[in-house]
N, CA, C and O atoms as CSV, one atom per row, in Angstrom:
chain,resi,resn,atom,element,x,y,z
A,1,UNK,N,N,-23.853,4.853,-16.116
A,1,UNK,CA,C,-25.117,4.688,-14.334
A,1,UNK,C,C,-25.500,3.527,-13.637
A,1,UNK,O,O,-25.912,3.691,-12.489
A,2,UNK,N,N,-25.458,2.608,-14.009
A,2,UNK,CA,C,-25.996,1.219,-12.235
A,2,UNK,C,C,-25.326,0.804,-12.473
A,2,UNK,O,O,-25.586,-0.321,-12.901
A,3,UNK,N,N,-23.327,1.336,-12.466
A,3,UNK,CA,C,-22.541,0.770,-12.248
A,3,UNK,C,C,-22.103,0.957,-11.240
A,3,UNK,O,O,-21.705,0.168,-10.383
A,4,UNK,N,N,-22.180,2.979,-11.291
A,4,UNK,CA,C,-21.302,3.998,-10.290
A,4,UNK,C,C,-22.537,3.518,-9.246
A,4,UNK,O,O,-22.146,3.406,-8.084
A,5,UNK,N,N,-24.241,3.159,-9.512
A,5,UNK,CA,C,-24.917,2.939,-8.767
A,5,UNK,C,C,-25.136,1.969,-7.502
A,5,UNK,O,O,-25.695,2.207,-6.432
A,6,UNK,N,N,-24.294,0.382,-8.140
A,6,UNK,CA,C,-24.124,-0.523,-7.732
A,6,UNK,C,C,-22.465,-0.722,-7.009
A,6,UNK,O,O,-22.231,-1.619,-6.200
A,7,UNK,N,N,-21.730,-0.017,-7.332
A,7,UNK,CA,C,-20.556,0.841,-6.974
A,7,UNK,C,C,-20.761,1.757,-4.894
A,7,UNK,O,O,-20.119,1.983,-3.868
A,8,UNK,N,N,-21.884,1.888,-5.412
A,8,UNK,CA,C,-22.353,3.012,-4.380
A,8,UNK,C,C,-22.676,1.688,-2.975
A,8,UNK,O,O,-22.187,1.090,-2.017
A,9,UNK,N,N,-23.419,1.809,-3.500
A,9,UNK,CA,C,-23.883,0.107,-2.918
A,9,UNK,C,C,-23.282,-0.945,-1.603
A,9,UNK,O,O,-23.374,-1.263,-0.417
A,10,UNK,N,N,-22.641,-1.151,-2.856
A,10,UNK,CA,C,-21.024,-1.843,-2.156
A,10,UNK,C,C,-20.705,-1.278,-1.292
A,10,UNK,O,O,-20.835,-1.576,-0.104
A,11,UNK,N,N,-20.225,-0.355,-1.763
A,11,UNK,CA,C,-19.657,0.552,-0.206
A,11,UNK,C,C,-20.196,0.693,0.575
A,11,UNK,O,O,-19.482,0.464,1.552
A,12,UNK,N,N,-21.548,1.078,0.985
A,12,UNK,CA,C,-22.709,1.908,1.959
A,12,UNK,C,C,-22.259,-0.365,3.003
A,12,UNK,O,O,-21.573,-0.685,3.973
A,13,UNK,N,N,-23.098,-1.159,2.049
A,13,UNK,CA,C,-22.953,-2.349,2.612
A,13,UNK,C,C,-21.828,-2.977,3.334
A,13,UNK,O,O,-21.906,-3.476,4.456
A,14,UNK,N,N,-20.700,-2.902,2.536
A,14,UNK,CA,C,-19.005,-2.946,3.696
A,14,UNK,C,C,-19.398,-1.909,4.694
A,14,UNK,O,O,-20.107,-2.123,5.678
A,15,UNK,N,N,-18.932,-0.893,4.389
A,15,UNK,CA,C,-18.975,0.235,5.339
A,15,UNK,C,C,-20.239,-0.403,6.822
A,15,UNK,O,O,-19.778,-0.393,7.963
A,16,UNK,N,N,-21.387,-0.781,6.654
A,16,UNK,CA,C,-22.649,-0.954,7.718
A,16,UNK,C,C,-22.209,-2.679,8.163
A,16,UNK,O,O,-22.789,-3.189,9.122
A,17,UNK,N,N,-21.400,-3.293,7.561
A,17,UNK,CA,C,-20.918,-4.319,7.665
A,17,UNK,C,C,-19.631,-4.066,8.812
A,17,UNK,O,O,-19.500,-4.360,10.001
A,18,UNK,N,N,-19.005,-3.557,8.079
A,18,UNK,CA,C,-17.838,-3.291,9.745
A,18,UNK,C,C,-17.681,-2.859,10.734
A,18,UNK,O,O,-16.818,-3.135,11.568
A,19,UNK,N,N,-19.309,-1.393,10.801
A,19,UNK,CA,C,-19.222,-1.817,11.668
A,19,UNK,C,C,-20.472,-2.674,12.409
A,19,UNK,O,O,-20.053,-3.128,13.473
A,20,UNK,N,N,-21.129,-2.840,12.296
A,20,UNK,CA,C,-22.397,-3.698,12.886
A,20,UNK,C,C,-21.010,-5.746,13.081
A,20,UNK,O,O,-21.523,-6.780,13.508
A,21,UNK,N,N,-20.006,-5.707,12.798
A,21,UNK,CA,C,-19.560,-6.951,13.541
A,21,UNK,C,C,-18.327,-5.891,14.886
A,21,UNK,O,O,-18.396,-5.978,16.112
A,22,UNK,N,N,-17.433,-5.087,14.149
A,22,UNK,CA,C,-16.866,-4.657,15.459
A,22,UNK,C,C,-17.696,-3.768,16.457
A,22,UNK,O,O,-17.046,-3.203,17.337
A,23,UNK,N,N,-19.436,-3.526,16.411
A,23,UNK,CA,C,-19.574,-2.672,18.068
A,23,UNK,C,C,-21.136,-3.517,18.347
A,23,UNK,O,O,-21.861,-3.205,19.292
A,24,UNK,N,N,-21.439,-4.466,17.493
A,24,UNK,CA,C,-23.066,-5.035,17.389
A,24,UNK,C,C,-22.997,-6.994,18.309
A,24,UNK,O,O,-23.726,-7.695,19.011
A,25,UNK,N,N,-21.516,-7.064,17.612
A,25,UNK,CA,C,-20.972,-8.824,18.195
A,25,UNK,C,C,-20.793,-8.558,18.999
A,25,UNK,O,O,-20.395,-7.447,19.350
A,26,UNK,N,N,-21.102,-9.846,19.882
A,26,UNK,CA,C,-20.498,-9.686,21.270
A,26,UNK,C,C,-19.912,-10.615,21.649
A,26,UNK,O,O,-19.290,-10.765,22.701
A,27,UNK,N,N,-20.236,-11.979,19.979
A,27,UNK,CA,C,-19.369,-13.850,20.429
A,27,UNK,C,C,-18.183,-12.829,20.672
A,27,UNK,O,O,-17.653,-11.815,20.217
A,28,UNK,N,N,-18.084,-14.269,22.233
A,28,UNK,CA,C,-16.850,-14.186,22.647
A,28,UNK,C,C,-15.281,-14.737,21.635
A,28,UNK,O,O,-14.096,-15.031,21.794
A,29,UNK,N,N,-16.240,-14.611,20.665
A,29,UNK,CA,C,-14.565,-15.824,19.761
A,29,UNK,C,C,-14.099,-15.119,18.530
A,29,UNK,O,O,-13.335,-15.422,17.614
A,30,UNK,N,N,-15.159,-13.586,18.959
A,30,UNK,CA,C,-14.693,-12.601,18.220
A,30,UNK,C,C,-13.229,-12.120,18.534
A,30,UNK,O,O,-12.127,-11.847,18.060
A,31,UNK,N,N,-13.971,-12.207,19.627
A,31,UNK,CA,C,-12.751,-10.854,20.712
A,31,UNK,C,C,-10.854,-11.589,20.394
A,31,UNK,O,O,-9.910,-10.831,20.615
A,32,UNK,N,N,-10.600,-12.966,19.921
A,32,UNK,CA,C,-9.014,-12.863,20.159
A,32,UNK,C,C,-8.708,-13.056,18.572
A,32,UNK,O,O,-7.983,-13.955,18.144
A,33,UNK,N,N,-9.399,-12.031,17.712
A,33,UNK,CA,C,-9.369,-11.860,16.133
A,33,UNK,C,C,-9.545,-10.608,16.011
A,33,UNK,O,O,-10.029,-9.939,16.924
A,34,UNK,N,N,-9.141,-10.053,14.749
A,34,UNK,CA,C,-8.868,-9.403,14.104
A,34,UNK,C,C,-9.773,-9.324,12.390
A,34,UNK,O,O,-9.200,-9.613,11.340
A,35,UNK,N,N,-11.333,-8.848,12.479
A,35,UNK,CA,C,-11.319,-9.502,11.768
A,35,UNK,C,C,-11.697,-7.343,10.808
A,35,UNK,O,O,-12.026,-6.359,11.471
A,36,UNK,N,N,-11.440,-7.358,9.027
A,36,UNK,CA,C,-11.660,-7.362,8.349
A,36,UNK,C,C,-12.354,-7.491,6.928
A,36,UNK,O,O,-11.936,-8.233,6.039
A,37,UNK,N,N,-13.492,-6.653,6.830
A,37,UNK,CA,C,-14.869,-6.651,5.678
A,37,UNK,C,C,-13.283,-6.559,4.219
A,37,UNK,O,O,-12.137,-6.578,4.668
A,38,UNK,N,N,-13.449,-6.486,2.928
A,38,UNK,CA,C,-12.207,-6.477,2.663
A,38,UNK,C,C,-12.516,-5.602,1.388
A,38,UNK,O,O,-11.861,-4.679,0.905
A,39,UNK,N,N,-14.309,-6.449,0.781
A,39,UNK,CA,C,-15.445,-6.101,-0.225
A,39,UNK,C,C,-16.458,-6.471,0.347
A,39,UNK,O,O,-16.663,-6.972,1.453
A,40,UNK,N,N,-17.208,-6.133,-0.652
A,40,UNK,CA,C,-18.952,-6.094,-1.455
A,40,UNK,C,C,-19.523,-6.716,-2.326
A,40,UNK,O,O,-20.568,-6.081,-2.460
A,41,UNK,N,N,-19.553,-7.714,-3.166
A,41,UNK,CA,C,-19.933,-7.372,-4.132
A,41,UNK,C,C,-21.819,-8.788,-4.558
A,41,UNK,O,O,-22.231,-9.943,-4.665
A,42,UNK,N,N,-22.300,-6.573,-4.625
A,42,UNK,CA,C,-24.200,-7.092,-4.542
A,42,UNK,C,C,-24.268,-8.483,-6.310
A,42,UNK,O,O,-23.275,-8.657,-7.016
A,43,UNK,N,N,-25.049,-8.889,-6.456
A,43,UNK,CA,C,-25.570,-8.802,-7.815
A,43,UNK,C,C,-26.315,-8.320,-8.554
A,43,UNK,O,O,-27.298,-8.411,-7.819
A,44,UNK,N,N,-26.751,-7.790,-9.573
A,44,UNK,CA,C,-27.269,-6.148,-10.284
A,44,UNK,C,C,-28.637,-6.864,-9.627
A,44,UNK,O,O,-28.401,-7.062,-8.435
A,45,UNK,N,N,-29.836,-7.272,-9.943
A,45,UNK,CA,C,-30.872,-8.279,-9.149
A,45,UNK,C,C,-30.526,-7.210,-7.382
A,45,UNK,O,O,-31.333,-6.723,-6.591
A,46,UNK,N,N,-29.590,-7.217,-7.382
A,46,UNK,CA,C,-29.593,-6.919,-5.366
A,46,UNK,C,C,-30.198,-8.069,-4.078
A,46,UNK,O,O,-30.633,-7.776,-2.964
A,47,UNK,N,N,-30.040,-9.377,-4.679
A,47,UNK,CA,C,-30.504,-10.698,-4.250
A,47,UNK,C,C,-29.556,-11.268,-3.084
A,47,UNK,O,O,-29.840,-11.726,-1.978
A,48,UNK,N,N,-27.912,-11.009,-3.955
A,48,UNK,CA,C,-27.701,-11.181,-3.200
A,48,UNK,C,C,-26.736,-10.507,-2.844
A,48,UNK,O,O,-26.584,-9.407,-3.376
A,49,UNK,N,N,-25.382,-11.170,-1.392
A,49,UNK,CA,C,-24.333,-9.982,-2.152
A,49,UNK,C,C,-22.713,-11.011,-0.264
A,49,UNK,O,O,-22.551,-11.355,0.906
A,50,UNK,N,N,-22.062,-10.832,-1.918
A,50,UNK,CA,C,-21.050,-11.839,-1.230
A,50,UNK,C,C,-20.729,-10.966,-0.609
A,50,UNK,O,O,-21.172,-9.881,-0.985
A,51,UNK,N,N,-19.708,-10.970,0.783
A,51,UNK,CA,C,-19.074,-10.390,2.040
A,51,UNK,C,C,-18.538,-11.558,2.357
A,51,UNK,O,O,-18.890,-12.568,2.967
A,52,UNK,N,N,-17.074,-10.957,1.478
A,52,UNK,CA,C,-15.368,-10.823,1.727
A,52,UNK,C,C,-14.844,-9.818,3.000
A,52,UNK,O,O,-14.410,-8.692,3.243
A,53,UNK,N,N,-15.251,-11.197,3.657
A,53,UNK,CA,C,-14.339,-10.581,5.855
A,53,UNK,C,C,-12.276,-11.388,4.923
A,53,UNK,O,O,-12.056,-11.709,3.756
A,54,UNK,N,N,-11.116,-11.403,6.400
A,54,UNK,CA,C,-9.964,-10.563,5.876
A,54,UNK,C,C,-10.256,-11.120,7.504
A,54,UNK,O,O,-11.177,-10.864,8.279
A,55,UNK,N,N,-8.774,-12.186,7.673
A,55,UNK,CA,C,-9.715,-12.712,9.489
A,55,UNK,C,C,-7.837,-13.353,10.589
A,55,UNK,O,O,-7.256,-14.437,10.545
A,56,UNK,N,N,-7.485,-12.008,11.428
A,56,UNK,CA,C,-6.610,-12.767,11.437
A,56,UNK,C,C,-6.441,-12.647,12.894
A,56,UNK,O,O,-7.003,-11.926,13.719
A,57,UNK,N,N,-5.207,-13.846,13.034
A,57,UNK,CA,C,-5.033,-14.737,14.552
A,57,UNK,C,C,-4.538,-16.326,14.368
A,57,UNK,O,O,-3.321,-16.340,14.186
A,58,UNK,N,N,-4.809,-16.950,14.364
A,58,UNK,CA,C,-3.979,-17.929,14.881
A,58,UNK,C,C,-5.536,-18.921,13.790
A,58,UNK,O,O,-6.719,-18.597,13.892
A,59,UNK,N,N,-4.906,-20.303,12.695
A,59,UNK,CA,C,-6.113,-20.559,11.707
A,59,UNK,C,C,-7.292,-20.918,12.454
A,59,UNK,O,O,-8.430,-20.554,12.158
A,60,UNK,N,N,-6.874,-21.894,13.763
A,60,UNK,CA,C,-8.035,-22.216,13.700
A,60,UNK,C,C,-9.086,-21.348,14.893
A,60,UNK,O,O,-10.023,-22.031,15.306
A,61,UNK,N,N,-8.975,-19.852,15.477
A,61,UNK,CA,C,-9.914,-19.154,16.117
A,61,UNK,C,C,-10.228,-18.293,14.297
A,61,UNK,O,O,-11.094,-17.450,14.065
A,62,UNK,N,N,-9.796,-18.540,13.867
A,62,UNK,CA,C,-9.907,-18.536,12.213
A,62,UNK,C,C,-11.442,-19.042,11.500
A,62,UNK,O,O,-12.483,-18.465,11.186
A,63,UNK,N,N,-10.837,-20.698,11.441
A,63,UNK,CA,C,-12.415,-20.283,10.825
A,63,UNK,C,C,-13.142,-20.856,12.310
A,63,UNK,O,O,-13.742,-21.930,12.344
A,64,UNK,N,N,-13.065,-20.421,12.897
A,64,UNK,CA,C,-14.554,-20.345,14.746
A,64,UNK,C,C,-15.062,-19.258,14.474
A,64,UNK,O,O,-16.292,-19.215,14.513
A,65,UNK,N,N,-14.303,-18.008,14.104
A,65,UNK,CA,C,-14.664,-16.290,13.580
A,65,UNK,C,C,-15.609,-16.825,12.502
A,65,UNK,O,O,-16.732,-17.200,12.840
A,66,UNK,N,N,-15.269,-16.875,11.387
A,66,UNK,CA,C,-15.687,-17.184,9.710
A,66,UNK,C,C,-17.643,-17.423,10.174
A,66,UNK,O,O,-18.709,-16.853,9.937
A,67,UNK,N,N,-16.960,-19.064,11.218
A,67,UNK,CA,C,-18.417,-19.900,11.274
A,67,UNK,C,C,-18.783,-19.443,11.853
A,67,UNK,O,O,-19.790,-20.116,12.076
A,68,UNK,N,N,-18.864,-18.128,12.843
A,68,UNK,CA,C,-20.182,-17.407,14.562
A,68,UNK,C,C,-20.319,-16.198,13.049
A,68,UNK,O,O,-21.514,-16.290,12.772
A,69,UNK,N,N,-19.890,-15.514,12.359
A,69,UNK,CA,C,-20.198,-14.397,10.682
A,69,UNK,C,C,-20.648,-15.053,10.406
A,69,UNK,O,O,-21.835,-14.730,10.426
A,70,UNK,N,N,-20.412,-16.803,9.787
A,70,UNK,CA,C,-22.087,-17.160,9.458
A,70,UNK,C,C,-22.718,-17.284,9.251
A,70,UNK,O,O,-23.271,-17.208,8.154
A,71,UNK,N,N,-23.225,-17.735,10.825
A,71,UNK,CA,C,-24.299,-18.111,11.907
A,71,UNK,C,C,-24.521,-16.785,11.725
A,71,UNK,O,O,-23.610,-16.462,10.961
A,72,UNK,N,N,-25.274,-15.656,11.989
A,72,UNK,CA,C,-25.025,-14.524,12.211
A,72,UNK,C,C,-24.832,-13.478,11.091
A,72,UNK,O,O,-24.334,-12.354,11.146
A,73,UNK,N,N,-25.443,-14.263,9.910
A,73,UNK,CA,C,-25.372,-14.222,8.232
A,73,UNK,C,C,-27.000,-13.462,8.419
A,73,UNK,O,O,-27.389,-12.815,7.446
A,74,UNK,N,N,-27.863,-13.540,9.570
A,74,UNK,CA,C,-30.044,-12.679,9.537
A,74,UNK,C,C,-29.262,-11.430,10.267
A,74,UNK,O,O,-29.189,-10.232,9.995
A,75,UNK,N,N,-28.940,-11.904,10.876
A,75,UNK,CA,C,-28.842,-10.865,12.094
A,75,UNK,C,C,-28.358,-9.211,11.760
A,75,UNK,O,O,-28.935,-8.215,12.196
A,76,UNK,N,N,-26.851,-9.230,10.652
A,76,UNK,CA,C,-26.466,-8.722,10.676
A,76,UNK,C,C,-26.996,-8.382,8.763
A,76,UNK,O,O,-26.326,-7.922,7.838
A,77,UNK,N,N,-28.106,-8.746,8.800
A,77,UNK,CA,C,-28.719,-9.379,7.573
A,77,UNK,C,C,-30.038,-7.521,8.406
A,77,UNK,O,O,-29.967,-6.336,8.077
A,78,UNK,N,N,-30.303,-7.715,8.699
A,78,UNK,CA,C,-31.818,-7.155,9.333
A,78,UNK,C,C,-30.566,-5.807,9.697
A,78,UNK,O,O,-30.540,-4.964,8.800
A,79,UNK,N,N,-29.723,-5.580,10.699
A,79,UNK,CA,C,-28.996,-4.710,11.241
A,79,UNK,C,C,-29.105,-4.014,9.774
A,79,UNK,O,O,-30.133,-3.357,9.611
A,80,UNK,N,N,-28.594,-4.041,9.163
A,80,UNK,CA,C,-28.654,-3.394,7.193
A,80,UNK,C,C,-29.535,-2.740,7.023
A,80,UNK,O,O,-29.630,-1.537,6.780
A,81,UNK,N,N,-30.343,-3.622,7.161
A,81,UNK,CA,C,-31.384,-3.103,6.125
A,81,UNK,C,C,-32.247,-2.037,6.683
A,81,UNK,O,O,-33.011,-1.310,6.049
A,82,UNK,N,N,-31.909,-2.047,8.585
A,82,UNK,CA,C,-32.193,-0.748,8.650
A,82,UNK,C,C,-30.886,0.500,8.537
A,82,UNK,O,O,-30.898,1.714,8.742
A,83,UNK,N,N,-30.350,0.022,8.326
A,83,UNK,CA,C,-29.007,0.942,8.544
A,83,UNK,C,C,-29.076,1.449,6.479
A,83,UNK,O,O,-28.762,2.618,6.251
A,84,UNK,N,N,-29.292,0.957,5.780
A,84,UNK,CA,C,-29.629,1.302,4.028
A,84,UNK,C,C,-30.720,1.038,3.795
A,84,UNK,O,O,-31.266,-0.065,3.781
A,85,UNK,N,N,-31.289,2.459,3.509
A,85,UNK,CA,C,-32.685,2.006,2.428
A,85,UNK,C,C,-32.443,1.445,1.086
A,85,UNK,O,O,-31.834,1.962,0.150
A,86,UNK,N,N,-33.294,-0.226,1.188
A,86,UNK,CA,C,-33.445,-0.426,-0.032
A,86,UNK,C,C,-34.823,-1.446,-0.362
A,86,UNK,O,O,-35.083,-2.493,0.231
A,87,UNK,N,N,-35.273,-1.088,-0.997
A,87,UNK,CA,C,-36.656,-2.654,-1.330
A,87,UNK,C,C,-36.274,-3.267,-0.937
A,87,UNK,O,O,-36.845,-3.604,0.101
A,88,UNK,N,N,-35.049,-4.004,-1.272
A,88,UNK,CA,C,-35.034,-5.580,-0.760
A,88,UNK,C,C,-33.504,-5.434,0.305
A,88,UNK,O,O,-32.989,-4.316,0.300
A,89,UNK,N,N,-32.780,-6.601,1.230
A,89,UNK,CA,C,-31.789,-6.767,1.243
A,89,UNK,C,C,-31.038,-7.200,1.221
A,89,UNK,O,O,-31.121,-8.248,1.862
A,90,UNK,N,N,-29.707,-6.972,0.600
A,90,UNK,CA,C,-29.621,-8.613,0.259
A,90,UNK,C,C,-29.309,-10.044,0.959
A,90,UNK,O,O,-29.005,-10.131,2.149
A,91,UNK,N,N,-29.395,-10.922,0.269
A,91,UNK,CA,C,-28.687,-11.992,1.576
A,91,UNK,C,C,-27.364,-12.420,1.564
A,91,UNK,O,O,-26.763,-12.688,0.523
A,92,UNK,N,N,-26.848,-12.501,2.769
A,92,UNK,CA,C,-25.112,-12.472,2.741
A,92,UNK,C,C,-24.329,-13.673,2.404
A,92,UNK,O,O,-24.652,-14.793,2.800
A,93,UNK,N,N,-23.281,-13.431,1.658
A,93,UNK,CA,C,-22.634,-14.460,1.559
A,93,UNK,C,C,-21.759,-14.743,2.489
A,93,UNK,O,O,-22.651,-14.675,3.335
A,94,UNK,N,N,-20.824,-15.001,3.122
A,94,UNK,CA,C,-18.958,-14.488,3.733
A,94,UNK,C,C,-18.542,-15.452,2.866
A,94,UNK,O,O,-18.967,-16.493,2.365
A,95,UNK,N,N,-17.616,-14.795,2.854
A,95,UNK,CA,C,-16.841,-16.145,2.557
A,95,UNK,C,C,-14.746,-15.805,2.306
A,95,UNK,O,O,-14.596,-15.496,1.124
A,96,UNK,N,N,-14.260,-15.803,2.567
A,96,UNK,CA,C,-12.964,-16.125,4.051
A,96,UNK,C,C,-11.998,-15.241,3.053
A,96,UNK,O,O,-11.266,-16.145,2.650
A,97,UNK,N,N,-11.747,-14.599,2.701
A,97,UNK,CA,C,-10.354,-13.192,1.975
A,97,UNK,C,C,-8.878,-13.666,2.190
A,97,UNK,O,O,-8.272,-13.092,3.095
A,98,UNK,N,N,-8.328,-14.465,1.606
A,98,UNK,CA,C,-7.400,-14.314,1.889
A,98,UNK,C,C,-5.611,-13.973,0.999
A,98,UNK,O,O,-4.492,-14.484,0.981
A,99,UNK,N,N,-6.470,-12.582,0.273
A,99,UNK,CA,C,-5.275,-12.300,0.007
A,99,UNK,C,C,-4.290,-11.393,0.362
A,99,UNK,O,O,-3.224,-10.996,-0.107
A,100,UNK,N,N,-5.246,-11.108,1.719
A,100,UNK,CA,C,-3.746,-10.490,2.408
A,100,UNK,C,C,-3.163,-10.831,3.180
A,100,UNK,O,O,-2.616,-9.938,3.827
A,101,UNK,N,N,-2.885,-12.320,3.631
A,101,UNK,CA,C,-2.007,-12.891,3.642
A,101,UNK,C,C,-1.245,-13.657,2.852
A,101,UNK,O,O,-0.040,-13.904,2.874
A,102,UNK,N,N,-2.303,-14.071,2.005
A,102,UNK,CA,C,-1.200,-14.852,0.729
A,102,UNK,C,C,0.216,-13.604,0.577
A,102,UNK,O,O,1.262,-14.012,0.073
A,103,UNK,N,N,0.117,-12.082,1.061
A,103,UNK,CA,C,0.568,-10.769,-0.308
A,103,UNK,C,C,1.845,-11.005,1.877
A,103,UNK,O,O,3.016,-11.377,1.935
A,104,UNK,N,N,1.085,-10.676,2.926
A,104,UNK,CA,C,2.618,-11.380,3.833
A,104,UNK,C,C,3.291,-12.244,3.671
A,104,UNK,O,O,4.495,-12.127,3.443
A,105,UNK,N,N,2.773,-13.150,3.737
A,105,UNK,CA,C,3.361,-14.979,2.715
A,105,UNK,C,C,4.572,-14.174,1.389
A,105,UNK,O,O,5.777,-14.037,1.173
A,106,UNK,N,N,3.367,-13.863,0.862
A,106,UNK,CA,C,4.243,-13.594,-0.317
A,106,UNK,C,C,6.332,-12.917,-0.036
A,106,UNK,O,O,7.511,-13.179,-0.273
A,107,UNK,N,N,5.020,-11.579,0.872
A,107,UNK,CA,C,6.357,-10.443,1.163
A,107,UNK,C,C,7.254,-11.425,2.159
A,107,UNK,O,O,8.050,-11.866,1.330
A,108,UNK,N,N,7.649,-12.089,3.517
A,108,UNK,CA,C,7.962,-12.441,4.285
A,108,UNK,C,C,9.104,-13.803,3.113
A,108,UNK,O,O,10.291,-14.040,3.338
A,109,UNK,N,N,8.617,-14.180,2.441
A,109,UNK,CA,C,10.056,-15.278,1.749
A,109,UNK,C,C,10.217,-14.181,0.368
A,109,UNK,O,O,11.054,-14.743,-0.339
A,110,UNK,N,N,9.879,-13.139,-0.187
A,110,UNK,CA,C,11.320,-12.376,-0.620
A,110,UNK,C,C,12.038,-12.157,0.045
A,110,UNK,O,O,13.233,-12.323,-0.200
A,111,UNK,N,N,11.318,-11.425,1.797
A,111,UNK,CA,C,12.806,-10.706,2.059
A,111,UNK,C,C,13.126,-11.857,2.782
A,111,UNK,O,O,13.823,-11.316,3.640
A,112,UNK,N,N,13.139,-13.295,3.137
A,112,UNK,CA,C,14.149,-13.914,3.371
A,112,UNK,C,C,15.212,-14.348,2.282
A,112,UNK,O,O,16.403,-14.562,2.507
A,113,UNK,N,N,14.443,-14.456,0.822
A,113,UNK,CA,C,15.302,-14.361,-0.278
A,113,UNK,C,C,16.699,-13.123,-0.592
A,113,UNK,O,O,17.766,-13.191,-1.203
A,114,UNK,N,N,15.941,-11.972,0.246
A,114,UNK,CA,C,17.445,-11.077,-0.006
A,114,UNK,C,C,17.701,-10.913,0.504
A,114,UNK,O,O,18.220,-9.798,0.450
A,115,UNK,N,N,17.796,-11.562,1.684
A,115,UNK,CA,C,18.758,-11.156,3.230
A,115,UNK,C,C,19.575,-12.707,2.426
A,115,UNK,O,O,20.785,-12.572,2.246
A,116,UNK,N,N,18.853,-14.316,1.899
A,116,UNK,CA,C,20.221,-15.305,2.247
A,116,UNK,C,C,20.953,-14.322,0.790
A,116,UNK,O,O,22.183,-14.278,0.816
A,117,UNK,N,N,20.240,-13.554,-0.448
A,117,UNK,CA,C,21.337,-12.940,-1.140
A,117,UNK,C,C,22.108,-11.975,-0.312
A,117,UNK,O,O,23.092,-11.915,-1.050
A,118,UNK,N,N,22.408,-11.138,0.717
A,118,UNK,CA,C,22.765,-10.287,1.139
A,118,UNK,C,C,24.069,-11.518,2.058
A,118,UNK,O,O,25.073,-11.811,1.410
A,119,UNK,N,N,23.994,-11.794,2.723
A,119,UNK,CA,C,24.575,-12.769,2.962
A,119,UNK,C,C,25.612,-13.728,2.652
A,119,UNK,O,O,26.341,-14.210,3.518
A,120,UNK,N,N,25.713,-14.120,0.923
A,120,UNK,CA,C,25.863,-15.027,-0.018
A,120,UNK,C,C,26.897,-13.260,-0.311
A,120,UNK,O,O,27.594,-13.112,-1.315
């Protein structure tokens, strides 16, 4: 039962953070990249939430966008607290999720191998 509640909280916080980043953050360094919140993992005591974000753009702009998001963690937490009714809003810890980029890289490598095999 507690696992189900944790899953609901994770999804609700994920939805709210996505909405906040898309609609309430006006930093120009976020305009040249596409940001997606891929997962949220809240600790059992609800004190911390690890937020995984995937950022599409050049490597330089990705790093800059992640810095902006990390520096805005307090603002994002405040916005989450007004949208998600919890006794304590977890402290947000943002991490870069490279799984999508790795999957795209592997897919391109597989495509190159397949193309090379077709030419032989």
